[in-house]
CSV table of C-alpha atoms in Angstrom, one decimal:
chain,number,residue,atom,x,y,z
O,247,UNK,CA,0.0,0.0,0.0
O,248,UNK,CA,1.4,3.4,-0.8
O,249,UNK,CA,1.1,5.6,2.5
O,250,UNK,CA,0.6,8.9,-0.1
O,251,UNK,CA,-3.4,7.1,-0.7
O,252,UNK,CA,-5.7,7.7,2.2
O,253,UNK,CA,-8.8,6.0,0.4
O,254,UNK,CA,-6.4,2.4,1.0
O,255,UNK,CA,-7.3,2.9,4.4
O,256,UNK,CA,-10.8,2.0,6.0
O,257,UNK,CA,-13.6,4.1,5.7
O,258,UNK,CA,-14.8,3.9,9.1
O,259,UNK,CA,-13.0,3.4,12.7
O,260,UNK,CA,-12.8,0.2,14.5
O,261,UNK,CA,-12.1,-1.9,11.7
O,262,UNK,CA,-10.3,-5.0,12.7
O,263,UNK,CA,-11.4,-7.3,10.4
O,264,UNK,CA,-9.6,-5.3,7.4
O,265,UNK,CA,-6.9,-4.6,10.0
O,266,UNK,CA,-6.2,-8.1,10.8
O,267,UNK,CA,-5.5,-9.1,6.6
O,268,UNK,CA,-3.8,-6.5,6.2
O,269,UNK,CA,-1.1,-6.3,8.3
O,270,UNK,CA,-1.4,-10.1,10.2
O,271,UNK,CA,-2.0,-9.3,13.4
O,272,UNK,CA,-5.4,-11.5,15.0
O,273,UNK,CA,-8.1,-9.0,16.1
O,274,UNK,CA,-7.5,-9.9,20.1
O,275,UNK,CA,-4.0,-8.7,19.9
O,276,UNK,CA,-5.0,-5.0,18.8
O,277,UNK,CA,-5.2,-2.2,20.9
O,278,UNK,CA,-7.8,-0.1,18.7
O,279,UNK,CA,-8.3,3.8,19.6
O,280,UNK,CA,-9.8,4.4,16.1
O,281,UNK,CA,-13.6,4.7,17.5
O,282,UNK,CA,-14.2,7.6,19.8
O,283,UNK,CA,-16.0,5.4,21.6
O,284,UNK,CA,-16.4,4.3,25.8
O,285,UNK,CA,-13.8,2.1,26.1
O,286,UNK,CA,-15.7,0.7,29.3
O,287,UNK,CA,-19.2,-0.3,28.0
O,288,UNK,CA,-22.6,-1.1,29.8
O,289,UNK,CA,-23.1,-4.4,31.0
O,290,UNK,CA,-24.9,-6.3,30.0
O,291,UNK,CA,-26.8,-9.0,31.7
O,292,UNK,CA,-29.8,-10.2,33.1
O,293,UNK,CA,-31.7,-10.4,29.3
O,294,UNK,CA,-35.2,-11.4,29.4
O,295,UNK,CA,-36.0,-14.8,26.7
O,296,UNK,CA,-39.0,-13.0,24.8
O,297,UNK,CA,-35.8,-10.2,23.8
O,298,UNK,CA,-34.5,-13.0,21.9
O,299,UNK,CA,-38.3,-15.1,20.9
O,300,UNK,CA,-40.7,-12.4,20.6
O,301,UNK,CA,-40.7,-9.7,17.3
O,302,UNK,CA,-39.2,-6.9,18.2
O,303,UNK,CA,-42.4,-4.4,18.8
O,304,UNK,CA,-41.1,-0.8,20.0
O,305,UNK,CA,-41.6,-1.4,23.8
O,306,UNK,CA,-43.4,1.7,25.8
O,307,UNK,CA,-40.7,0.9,28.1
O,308,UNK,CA,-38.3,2.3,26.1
O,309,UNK,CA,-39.7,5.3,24.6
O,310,UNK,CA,-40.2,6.2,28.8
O,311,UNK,CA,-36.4,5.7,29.2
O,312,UNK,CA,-35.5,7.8,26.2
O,313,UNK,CA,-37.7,10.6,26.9
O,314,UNK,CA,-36.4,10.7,30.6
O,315,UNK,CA,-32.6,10.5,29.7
O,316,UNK,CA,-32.7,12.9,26.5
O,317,UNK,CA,-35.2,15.6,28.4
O,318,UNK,CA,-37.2,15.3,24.6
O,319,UNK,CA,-40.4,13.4,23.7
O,320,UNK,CA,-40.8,13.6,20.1
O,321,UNK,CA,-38.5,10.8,19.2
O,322,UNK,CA,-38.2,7.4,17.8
O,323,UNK,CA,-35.6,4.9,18.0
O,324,UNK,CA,-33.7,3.7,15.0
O,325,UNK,CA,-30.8,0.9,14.0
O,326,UNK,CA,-28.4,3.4,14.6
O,327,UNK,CA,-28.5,6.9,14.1
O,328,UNK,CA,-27.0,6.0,10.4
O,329,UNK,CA,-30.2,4.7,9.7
O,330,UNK,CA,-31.7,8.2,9.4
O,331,UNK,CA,-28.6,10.1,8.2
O,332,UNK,CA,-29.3,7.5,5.2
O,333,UNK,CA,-32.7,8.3,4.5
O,334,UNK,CA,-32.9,11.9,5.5
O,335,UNK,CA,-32.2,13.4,2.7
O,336,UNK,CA,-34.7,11.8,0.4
O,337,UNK,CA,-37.3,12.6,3.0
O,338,UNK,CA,-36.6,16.9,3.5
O,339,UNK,CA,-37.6,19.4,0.9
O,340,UNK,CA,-34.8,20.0,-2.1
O,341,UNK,CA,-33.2,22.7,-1.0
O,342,UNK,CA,-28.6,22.8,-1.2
O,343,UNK,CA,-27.5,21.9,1.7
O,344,UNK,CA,-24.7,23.4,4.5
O,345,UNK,CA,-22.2,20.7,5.3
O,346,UNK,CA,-18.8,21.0,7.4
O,347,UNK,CA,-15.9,20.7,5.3
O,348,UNK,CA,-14.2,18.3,7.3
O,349,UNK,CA,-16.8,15.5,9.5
O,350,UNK,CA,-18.7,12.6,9.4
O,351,UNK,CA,-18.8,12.2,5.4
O,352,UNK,CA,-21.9,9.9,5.9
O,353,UNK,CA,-23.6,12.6,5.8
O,354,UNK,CA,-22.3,14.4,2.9
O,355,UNK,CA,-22.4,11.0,0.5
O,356,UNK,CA,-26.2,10.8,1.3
O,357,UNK,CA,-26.7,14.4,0.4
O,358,UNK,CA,-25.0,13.7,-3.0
O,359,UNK,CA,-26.7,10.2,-3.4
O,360,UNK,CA,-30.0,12.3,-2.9
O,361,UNK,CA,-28.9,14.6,-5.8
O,362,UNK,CA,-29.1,17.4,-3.6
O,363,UNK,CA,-26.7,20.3,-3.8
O,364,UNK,CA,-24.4,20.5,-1.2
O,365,UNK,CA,-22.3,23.5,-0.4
O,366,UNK,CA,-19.0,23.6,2.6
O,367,UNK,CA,-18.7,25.6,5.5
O,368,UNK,CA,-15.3,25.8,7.5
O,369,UNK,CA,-15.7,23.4,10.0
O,370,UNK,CA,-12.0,23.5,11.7
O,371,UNK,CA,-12.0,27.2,13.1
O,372,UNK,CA,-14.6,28.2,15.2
O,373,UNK,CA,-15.2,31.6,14.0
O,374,UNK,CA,-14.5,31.0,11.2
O,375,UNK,CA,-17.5,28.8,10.8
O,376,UNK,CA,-19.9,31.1,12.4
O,377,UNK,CA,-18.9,34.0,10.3
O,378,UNK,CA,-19.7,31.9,7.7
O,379,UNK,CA,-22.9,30.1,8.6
O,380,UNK,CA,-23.9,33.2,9.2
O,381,UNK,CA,-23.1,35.1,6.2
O,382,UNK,CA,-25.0,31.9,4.1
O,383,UNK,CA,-27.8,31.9,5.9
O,384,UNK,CA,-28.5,35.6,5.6
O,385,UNK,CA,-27.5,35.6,1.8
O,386,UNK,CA,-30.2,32.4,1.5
O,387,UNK,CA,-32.2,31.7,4.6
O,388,UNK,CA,-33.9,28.5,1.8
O,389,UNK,CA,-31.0,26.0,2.7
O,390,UNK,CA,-30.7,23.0,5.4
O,391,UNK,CA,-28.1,23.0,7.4
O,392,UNK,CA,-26.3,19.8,9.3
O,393,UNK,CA,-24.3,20.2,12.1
O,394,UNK,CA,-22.7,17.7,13.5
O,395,UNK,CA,-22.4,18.8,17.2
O,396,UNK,CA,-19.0,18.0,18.3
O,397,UNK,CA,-17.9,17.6,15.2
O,398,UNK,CA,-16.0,14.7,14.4
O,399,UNK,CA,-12.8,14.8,14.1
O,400,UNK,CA,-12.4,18.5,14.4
O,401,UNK,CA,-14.2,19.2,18.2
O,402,UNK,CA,-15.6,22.0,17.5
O,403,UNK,CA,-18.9,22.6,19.5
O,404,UNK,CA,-21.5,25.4,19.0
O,405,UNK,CA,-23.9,26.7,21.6
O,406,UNK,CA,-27.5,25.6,21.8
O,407,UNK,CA,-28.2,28.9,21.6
O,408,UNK,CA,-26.3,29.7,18.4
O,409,UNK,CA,-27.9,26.5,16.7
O,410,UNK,CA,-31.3,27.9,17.9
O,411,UNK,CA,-30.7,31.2,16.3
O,412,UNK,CA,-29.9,29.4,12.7
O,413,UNK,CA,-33.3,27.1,13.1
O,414,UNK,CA,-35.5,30.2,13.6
O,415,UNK,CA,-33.4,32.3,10.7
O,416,UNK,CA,-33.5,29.2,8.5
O,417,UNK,CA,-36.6,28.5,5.6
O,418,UNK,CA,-35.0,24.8,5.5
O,419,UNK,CA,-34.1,22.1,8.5
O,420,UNK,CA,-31.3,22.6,11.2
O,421,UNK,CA,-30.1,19.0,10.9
O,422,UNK,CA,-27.6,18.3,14.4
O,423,UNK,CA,-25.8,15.0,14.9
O,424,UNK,CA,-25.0,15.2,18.3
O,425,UNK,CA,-23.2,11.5,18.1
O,426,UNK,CA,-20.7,12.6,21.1
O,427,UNK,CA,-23.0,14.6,23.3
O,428,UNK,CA,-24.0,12.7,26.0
O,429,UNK,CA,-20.3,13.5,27.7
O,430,UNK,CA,-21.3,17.0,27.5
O,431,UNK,CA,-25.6,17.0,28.0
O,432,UNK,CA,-25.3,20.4,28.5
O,433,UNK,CA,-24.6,21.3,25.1
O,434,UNK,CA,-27.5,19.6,23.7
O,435,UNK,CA,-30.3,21.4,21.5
O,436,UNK,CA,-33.0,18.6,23.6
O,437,UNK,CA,-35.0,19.9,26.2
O,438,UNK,CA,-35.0,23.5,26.1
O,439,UNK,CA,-33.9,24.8,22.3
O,440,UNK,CA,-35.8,22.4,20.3
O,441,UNK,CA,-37.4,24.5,16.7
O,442,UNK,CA,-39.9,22.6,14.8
O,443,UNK,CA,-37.4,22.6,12.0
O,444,UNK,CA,-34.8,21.1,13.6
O,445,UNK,CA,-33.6,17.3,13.3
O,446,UNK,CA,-31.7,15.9,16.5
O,447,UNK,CA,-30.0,12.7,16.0
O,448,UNK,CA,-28.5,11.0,19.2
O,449,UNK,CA,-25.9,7.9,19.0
O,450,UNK,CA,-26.2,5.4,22.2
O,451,UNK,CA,-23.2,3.4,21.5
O,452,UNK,CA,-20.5,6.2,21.8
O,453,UNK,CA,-21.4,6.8,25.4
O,454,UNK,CA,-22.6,3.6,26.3
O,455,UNK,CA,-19.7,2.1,24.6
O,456,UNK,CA,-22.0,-1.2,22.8
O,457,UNK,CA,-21.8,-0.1,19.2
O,458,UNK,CA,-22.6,-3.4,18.4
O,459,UNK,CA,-26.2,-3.2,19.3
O,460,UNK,CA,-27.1,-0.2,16.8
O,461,UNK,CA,-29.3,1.7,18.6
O,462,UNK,CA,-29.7,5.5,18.0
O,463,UNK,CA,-32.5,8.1,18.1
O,464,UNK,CA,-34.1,11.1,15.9
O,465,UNK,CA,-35.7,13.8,17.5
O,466,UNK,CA,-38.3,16.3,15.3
O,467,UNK,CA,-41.6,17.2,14.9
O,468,UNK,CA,-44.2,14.4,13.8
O,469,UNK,CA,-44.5,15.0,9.8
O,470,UNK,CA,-40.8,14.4,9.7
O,471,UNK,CA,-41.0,11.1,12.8
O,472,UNK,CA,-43.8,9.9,10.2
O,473,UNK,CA,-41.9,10.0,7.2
O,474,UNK,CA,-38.7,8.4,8.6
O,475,UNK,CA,-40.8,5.7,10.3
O,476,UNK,CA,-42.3,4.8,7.1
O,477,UNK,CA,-39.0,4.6,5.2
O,478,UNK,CA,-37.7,2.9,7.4
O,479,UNK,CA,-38.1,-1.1,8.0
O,480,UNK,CA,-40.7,-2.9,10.5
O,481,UNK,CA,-39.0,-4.4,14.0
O,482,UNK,CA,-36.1,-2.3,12.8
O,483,UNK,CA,-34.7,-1.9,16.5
O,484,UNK,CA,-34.3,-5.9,17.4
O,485,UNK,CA,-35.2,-7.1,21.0
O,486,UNK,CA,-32.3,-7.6,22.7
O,487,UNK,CA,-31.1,-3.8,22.2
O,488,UNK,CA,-34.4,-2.8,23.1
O,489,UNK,CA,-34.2,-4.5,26.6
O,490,UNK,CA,-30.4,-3.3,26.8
O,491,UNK,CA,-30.9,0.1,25.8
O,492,UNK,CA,-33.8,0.7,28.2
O,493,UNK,CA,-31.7,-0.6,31.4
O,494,UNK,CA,-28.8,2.0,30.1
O,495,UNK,CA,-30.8,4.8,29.9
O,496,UNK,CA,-32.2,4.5,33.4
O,497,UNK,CA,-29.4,3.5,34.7
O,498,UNK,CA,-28.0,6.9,36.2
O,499,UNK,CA,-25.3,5.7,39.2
O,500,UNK,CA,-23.4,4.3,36.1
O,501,UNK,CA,-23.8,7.1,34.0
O,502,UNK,CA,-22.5,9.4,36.4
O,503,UNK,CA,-19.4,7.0,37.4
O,504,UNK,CA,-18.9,6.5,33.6
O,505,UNK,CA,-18.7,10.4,32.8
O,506,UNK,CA,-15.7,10.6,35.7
O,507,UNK,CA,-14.3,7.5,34.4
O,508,UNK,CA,-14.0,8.4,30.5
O,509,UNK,CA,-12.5,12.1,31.7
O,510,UNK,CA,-9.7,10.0,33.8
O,511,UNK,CA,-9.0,7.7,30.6
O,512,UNK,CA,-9.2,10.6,28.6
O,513,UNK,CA,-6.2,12.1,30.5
O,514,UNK,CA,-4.4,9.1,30.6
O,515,UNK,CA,-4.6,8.5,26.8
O,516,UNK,CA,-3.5,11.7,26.2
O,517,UNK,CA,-0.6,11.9,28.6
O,518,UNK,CA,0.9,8.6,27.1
O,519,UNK,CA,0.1,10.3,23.2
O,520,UNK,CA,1.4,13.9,24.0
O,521,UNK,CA,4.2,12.9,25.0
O,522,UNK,CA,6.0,11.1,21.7
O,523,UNK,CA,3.8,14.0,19.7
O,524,UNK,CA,6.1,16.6,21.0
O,525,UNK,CA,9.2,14.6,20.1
O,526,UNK,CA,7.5,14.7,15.9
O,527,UNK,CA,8.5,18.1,14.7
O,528,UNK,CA,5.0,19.0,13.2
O,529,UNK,CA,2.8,17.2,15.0
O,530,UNK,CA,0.3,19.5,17.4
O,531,UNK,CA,-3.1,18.9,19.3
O,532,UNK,CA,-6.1,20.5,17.6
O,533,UNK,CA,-8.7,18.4,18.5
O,534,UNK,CA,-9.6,17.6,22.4
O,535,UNK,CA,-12.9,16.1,23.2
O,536,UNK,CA,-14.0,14.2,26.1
O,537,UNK,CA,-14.2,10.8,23.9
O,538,UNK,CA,-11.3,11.6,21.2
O,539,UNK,CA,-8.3,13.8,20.3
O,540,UNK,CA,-6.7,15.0,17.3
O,541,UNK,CA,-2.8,15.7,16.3
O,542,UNK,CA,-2.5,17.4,13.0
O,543,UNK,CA,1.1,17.6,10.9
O,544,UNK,CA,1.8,17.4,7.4
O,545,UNK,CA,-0.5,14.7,5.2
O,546,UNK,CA,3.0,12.5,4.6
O,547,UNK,CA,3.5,12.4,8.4
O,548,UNK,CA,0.5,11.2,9.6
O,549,UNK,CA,-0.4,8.4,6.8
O,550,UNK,CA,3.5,7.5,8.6
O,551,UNK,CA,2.3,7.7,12.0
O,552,UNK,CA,-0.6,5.8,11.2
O,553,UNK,CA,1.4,3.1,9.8
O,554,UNK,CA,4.0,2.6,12.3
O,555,UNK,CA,1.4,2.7,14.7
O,556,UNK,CA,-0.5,0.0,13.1
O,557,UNK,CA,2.5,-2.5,12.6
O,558,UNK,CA,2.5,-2.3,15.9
O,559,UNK,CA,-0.6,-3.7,16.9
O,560,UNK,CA,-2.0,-0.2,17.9
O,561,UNK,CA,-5.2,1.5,15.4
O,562,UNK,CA,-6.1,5.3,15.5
O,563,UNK,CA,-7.8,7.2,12.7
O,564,UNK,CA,-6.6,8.8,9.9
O,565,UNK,CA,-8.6,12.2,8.2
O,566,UNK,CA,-7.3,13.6,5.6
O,567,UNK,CA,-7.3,18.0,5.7
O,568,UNK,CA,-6.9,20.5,3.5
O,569,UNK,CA,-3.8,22.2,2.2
O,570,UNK,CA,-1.8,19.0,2.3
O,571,UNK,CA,-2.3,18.3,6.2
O,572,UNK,CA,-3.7,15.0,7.6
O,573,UNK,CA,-5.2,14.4,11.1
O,574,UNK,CA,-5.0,11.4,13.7
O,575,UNK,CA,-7.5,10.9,15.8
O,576,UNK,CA,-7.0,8.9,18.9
O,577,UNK,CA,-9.9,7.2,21.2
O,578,UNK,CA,-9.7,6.4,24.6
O,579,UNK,CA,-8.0,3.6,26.2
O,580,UNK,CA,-8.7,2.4,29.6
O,581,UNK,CA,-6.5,4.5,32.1
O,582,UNK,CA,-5.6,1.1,34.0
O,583,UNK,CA,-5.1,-1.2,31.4
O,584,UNK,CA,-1.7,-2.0,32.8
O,585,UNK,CA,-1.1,-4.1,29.0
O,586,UNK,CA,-2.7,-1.5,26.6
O,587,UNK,CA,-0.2,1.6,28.5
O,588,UNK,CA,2.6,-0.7,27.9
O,589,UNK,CA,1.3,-1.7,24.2
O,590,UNK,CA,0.8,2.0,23.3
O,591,UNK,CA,4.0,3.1,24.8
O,592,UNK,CA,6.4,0.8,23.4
O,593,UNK,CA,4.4,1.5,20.0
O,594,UNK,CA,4.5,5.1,20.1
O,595,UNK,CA,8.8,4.9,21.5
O,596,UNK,CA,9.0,2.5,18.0
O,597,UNK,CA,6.8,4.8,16.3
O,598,UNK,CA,9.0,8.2,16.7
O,599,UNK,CA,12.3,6.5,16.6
O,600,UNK,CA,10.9,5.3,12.7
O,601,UNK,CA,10.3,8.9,11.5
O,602,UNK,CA,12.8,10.7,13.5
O,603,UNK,CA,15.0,8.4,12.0
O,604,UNK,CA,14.0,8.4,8.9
């Protein structure tokens, strides 16, 4: 593979399936920070037998648990909040679109797929992105616009205020993935800044850390529930993540233990990283979030990075930035994994000594 191609690599984090054939190394023996994800998920026990017999109705049970944890009520759940970023599109009127420059590209592909026009904001400066959200919106208030609320990979955040402000200014939908907000409820549209043209889509297996189950939520006002229900498929949400998601989402002594426990593997993460990054000349942090953070350099030094990284049994996530610069984004690992701090230490030494010495 040449390191100058960025589309050789996966598409998505936490791929260790293409991981494992392409560099030999059995999926057990990784240590993957490519996800953004809780690296200390729910449990999960204690399943009842219908979740596994009965079809998979939407149980009341879990619409209560969602509309307690989420402040919101006008929600459904979904297979994943890429189940709606799928069919979104072909759902709201055709009006061009606002998309970040650099996020999710989920979102941008099913824009295009849609035939819709989609136009970029600046989504790696802060002001510069509200300078020019702003300037769009008041040039053509007929546009969508998607958010993605911290954006991924770039961090940045913008105030439930702000985002309320562009709703009520907009003639089109405020779409907000808020994927990573549930480490930061506070910055959350749900509850108190909701707009009838807004869409709010939540992610459960970020915070929760059970991406496996594919569970997610859209929030907005009926018309638009209605029309994503209907495109959507019957018993789409299957039983046993019904059950687990409602015991998650009422479970609050864990939630509250997990949000001091990801903000002490966050610091431990990035104490072990930040600490080879300063010995690579061009290498600096631009991305901090609770769940993930960024080190940006030169494109050629981070497909490197990546790839040292990788031989050694350790997988982060490359995105690829303008004017010839490249990010890697690093998840969380558990702060007293006594194995992973010694796997992602002696990776990163082996890492630096490659390209210092090359």
């Amino acid at each position: 593979m040449s390191l100058e191609n960025p589309h050789t690599l996966p598409l998505h984090g936490g791929d260790l399936i293409a991981a494992e054939a392409r560099y030999g190394i059995p999926r057990a023996q990784w240590l993957d920070l490519s996800t953004g994800m809780n690296p200390r998920p729910y449990p999960v026990s204690g399943l009842p037998d219908d979740a596994f017999q009965q079809l998979p109705y939407l149980l009341p049970e879990l619409v209560g648990a969602a509309t307690q944890y989420y402040g919101q009520s006008d929600g459904i759940p979904l297979s994943g909040s890429q189940a709606c970023i799928e069919v979104l599109p072909q759902l709201l009127p055709d009006l061009p679109v606002l998309v970040p420059e650099i996020g999710y590209q989920e979102h941008r592909q099913h824009w295009l797929r849609a035939g819709r026009m989609v136009v970029d904001y600046p989504s790696q400066d802060h002001q510069a992105m509200l300078t020019c959200i702003d300037q769009a919106l008041a040039q053509n208030p007929h546009q969508h616009l998607l958010v993605i609320n911290p954006n991924n990979p770039s961090g940045l955040c913008i105030a439930p205020e702000k985002l309320q402000q562009w709703a009520r200014q907009s003639r089109g939908y405020l779409i907000i993935d808020e994927a990573f907000m549930d480490v930061m409820p506070d910055g959350s549209v749900l509850g108190n800044y909701v707009e009838p043209n807004m869409v709010v889509l939540r992610s459960f297996g970020k915070f929760f850390g059970l991406a496996g189950i594919r569970m997610g939520f859209a929030f907005a006002e009926a018309s638009i529930l209605a029309a994503i229900d209907e495109k959507l498929s019957l018993w789409r949400v299957n039983g046993p993540a019904q059950h687990i998601a409602i015991q998650a989402l009422k479970d609050i002594e864990w939630q509250q233990t997990a949000l001091q426990r990801i903000q002490a593997d966050h610091d431990a993460t990035l104490t072990l990283v930040s600490e080879a990054m300063a010995l690579l000349v061009d290498a600096r942090l631009t991305t901090d979030t609770p769940l993930f953070f960024g080190y940006t350099m030169n494109k050629t030094s981070a497909l490197k990075v990546h790839e040292c990284l990788a031989q050694c049994g350790v997988l982060v996530r490359f995105v690829e930035l303008p004017d010839g610069e490249g990010m890697l984004r690093f998840g969380l690992m558990c702060g007293d994994d006594t194995d992973g701090q010694k796997k992602l230490a002696s990776a990163l030494k082996t890492t630096v000594s490659t390209i210092n010495g090359a």
